[in-house]
Short mmCIF file of N, CA and C in Angstrom, two decimals:
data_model
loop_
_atom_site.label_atom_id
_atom_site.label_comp_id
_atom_site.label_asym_id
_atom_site.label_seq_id
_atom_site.Cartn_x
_atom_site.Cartn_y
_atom_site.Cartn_z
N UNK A 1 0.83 -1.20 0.00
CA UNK A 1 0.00 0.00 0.00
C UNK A 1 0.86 1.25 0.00
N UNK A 2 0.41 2.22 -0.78
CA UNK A 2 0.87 3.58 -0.65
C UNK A 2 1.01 4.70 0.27
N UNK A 3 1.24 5.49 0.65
CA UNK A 3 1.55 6.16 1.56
C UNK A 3 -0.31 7.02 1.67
N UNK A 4 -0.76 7.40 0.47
CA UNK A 4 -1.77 7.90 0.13
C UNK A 4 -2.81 6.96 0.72
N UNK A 5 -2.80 5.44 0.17
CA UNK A 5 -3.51 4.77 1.10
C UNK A 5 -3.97 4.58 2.32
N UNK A 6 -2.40 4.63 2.51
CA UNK A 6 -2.62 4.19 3.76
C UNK A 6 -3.51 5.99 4.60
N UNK A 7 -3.10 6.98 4.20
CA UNK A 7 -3.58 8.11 4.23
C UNK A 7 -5.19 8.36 4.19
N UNK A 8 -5.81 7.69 3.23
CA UNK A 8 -7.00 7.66 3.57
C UNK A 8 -7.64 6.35 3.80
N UNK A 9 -6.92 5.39 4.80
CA UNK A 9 -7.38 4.27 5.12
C UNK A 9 -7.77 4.94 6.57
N UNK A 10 -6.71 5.42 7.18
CA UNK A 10 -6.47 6.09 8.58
C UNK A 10 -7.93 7.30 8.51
N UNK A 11 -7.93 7.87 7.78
CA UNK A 11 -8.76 8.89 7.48
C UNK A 11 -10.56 7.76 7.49
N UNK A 12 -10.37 6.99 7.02
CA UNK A 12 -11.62 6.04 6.88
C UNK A 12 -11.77 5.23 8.12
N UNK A 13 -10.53 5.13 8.90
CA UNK A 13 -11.19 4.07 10.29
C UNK A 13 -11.69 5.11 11.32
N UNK A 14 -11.17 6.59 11.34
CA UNK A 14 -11.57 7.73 12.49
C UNK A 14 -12.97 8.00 12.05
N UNK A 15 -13.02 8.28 10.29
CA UNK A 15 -14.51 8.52 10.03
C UNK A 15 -15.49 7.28 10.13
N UNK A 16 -15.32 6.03 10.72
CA UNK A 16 -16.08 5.31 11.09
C UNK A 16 -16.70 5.18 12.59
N UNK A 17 -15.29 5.46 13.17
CA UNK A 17 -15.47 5.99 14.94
C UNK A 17 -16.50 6.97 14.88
N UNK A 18 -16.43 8.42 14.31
CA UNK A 18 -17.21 9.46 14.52
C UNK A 18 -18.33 9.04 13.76
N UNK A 19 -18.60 8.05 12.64
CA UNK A 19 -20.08 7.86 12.25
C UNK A 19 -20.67 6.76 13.66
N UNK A 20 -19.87 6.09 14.00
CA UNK A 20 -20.40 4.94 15.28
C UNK A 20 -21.58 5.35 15.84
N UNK A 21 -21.34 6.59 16.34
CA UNK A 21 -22.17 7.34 17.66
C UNK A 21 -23.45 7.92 16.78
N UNK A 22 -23.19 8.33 15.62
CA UNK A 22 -24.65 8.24 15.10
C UNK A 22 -25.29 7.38 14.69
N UNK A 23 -26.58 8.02 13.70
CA UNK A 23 -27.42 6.91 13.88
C UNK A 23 -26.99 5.75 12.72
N UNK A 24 -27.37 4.63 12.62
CA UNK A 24 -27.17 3.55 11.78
C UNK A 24 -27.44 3.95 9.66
N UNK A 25 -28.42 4.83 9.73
CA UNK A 25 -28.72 4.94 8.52
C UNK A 25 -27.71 5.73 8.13
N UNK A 26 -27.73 7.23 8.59
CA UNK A 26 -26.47 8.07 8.65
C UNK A 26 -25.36 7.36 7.97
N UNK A 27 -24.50 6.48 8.89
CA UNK A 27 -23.43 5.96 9.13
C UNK A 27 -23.26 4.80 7.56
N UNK A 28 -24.05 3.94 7.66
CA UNK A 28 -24.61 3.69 6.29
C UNK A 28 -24.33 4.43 4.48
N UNK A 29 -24.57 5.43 4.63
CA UNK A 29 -25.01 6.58 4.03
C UNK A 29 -23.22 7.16 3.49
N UNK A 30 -22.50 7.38 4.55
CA UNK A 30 -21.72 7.84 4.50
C UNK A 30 -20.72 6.77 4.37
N UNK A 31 -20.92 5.45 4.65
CA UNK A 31 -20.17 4.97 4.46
C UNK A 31 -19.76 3.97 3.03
N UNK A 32 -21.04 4.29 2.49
CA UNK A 32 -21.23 4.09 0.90
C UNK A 32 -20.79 5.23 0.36
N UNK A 33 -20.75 6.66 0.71
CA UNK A 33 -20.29 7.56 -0.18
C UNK A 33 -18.71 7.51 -0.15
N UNK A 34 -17.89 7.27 1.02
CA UNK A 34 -16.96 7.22 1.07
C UNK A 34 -15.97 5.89 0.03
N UNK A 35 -16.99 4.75 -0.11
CA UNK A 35 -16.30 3.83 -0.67
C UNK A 35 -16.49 4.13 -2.14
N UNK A 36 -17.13 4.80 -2.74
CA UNK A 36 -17.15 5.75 -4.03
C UNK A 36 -15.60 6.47 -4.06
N UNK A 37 -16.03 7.22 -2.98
CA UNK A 37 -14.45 7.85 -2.89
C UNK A 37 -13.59 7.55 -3.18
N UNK A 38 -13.50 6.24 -2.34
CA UNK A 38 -12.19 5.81 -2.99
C UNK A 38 -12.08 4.65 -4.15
N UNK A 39 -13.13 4.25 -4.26
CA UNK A 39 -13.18 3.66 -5.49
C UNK A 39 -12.30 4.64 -7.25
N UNK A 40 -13.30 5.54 -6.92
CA UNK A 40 -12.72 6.90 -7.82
C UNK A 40 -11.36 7.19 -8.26
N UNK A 41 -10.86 7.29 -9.28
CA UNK A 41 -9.64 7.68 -9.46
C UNK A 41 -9.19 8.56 -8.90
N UNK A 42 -8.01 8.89 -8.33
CA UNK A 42 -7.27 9.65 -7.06
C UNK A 42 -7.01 10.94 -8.53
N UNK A 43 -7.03 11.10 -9.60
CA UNK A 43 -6.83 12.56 -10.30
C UNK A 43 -5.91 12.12 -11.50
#
């Protein structure tokens, strides 16, 4: 893995902590948009 990866892997396990505490759909929600994210070509 890349440094970038690993960059927004770290970035993806904190934004799972802070979705935790909300609600389930939310968390859901965001956590499908995020895997777009990175699905996506980096540029």
């Amino acid at each position: 893995m890349g440094s970038i990866e690993k960059g927004l892997f770290l970035i993806f396990l904190s934004y799972l902590c802070i979705c935790s505490t909300s609600s389930p759909l939310q968390n859901g929600l965001t956590f499908s948009r995020l895997v777009e994210n990175l699905q996506s070509p980096a540029g």
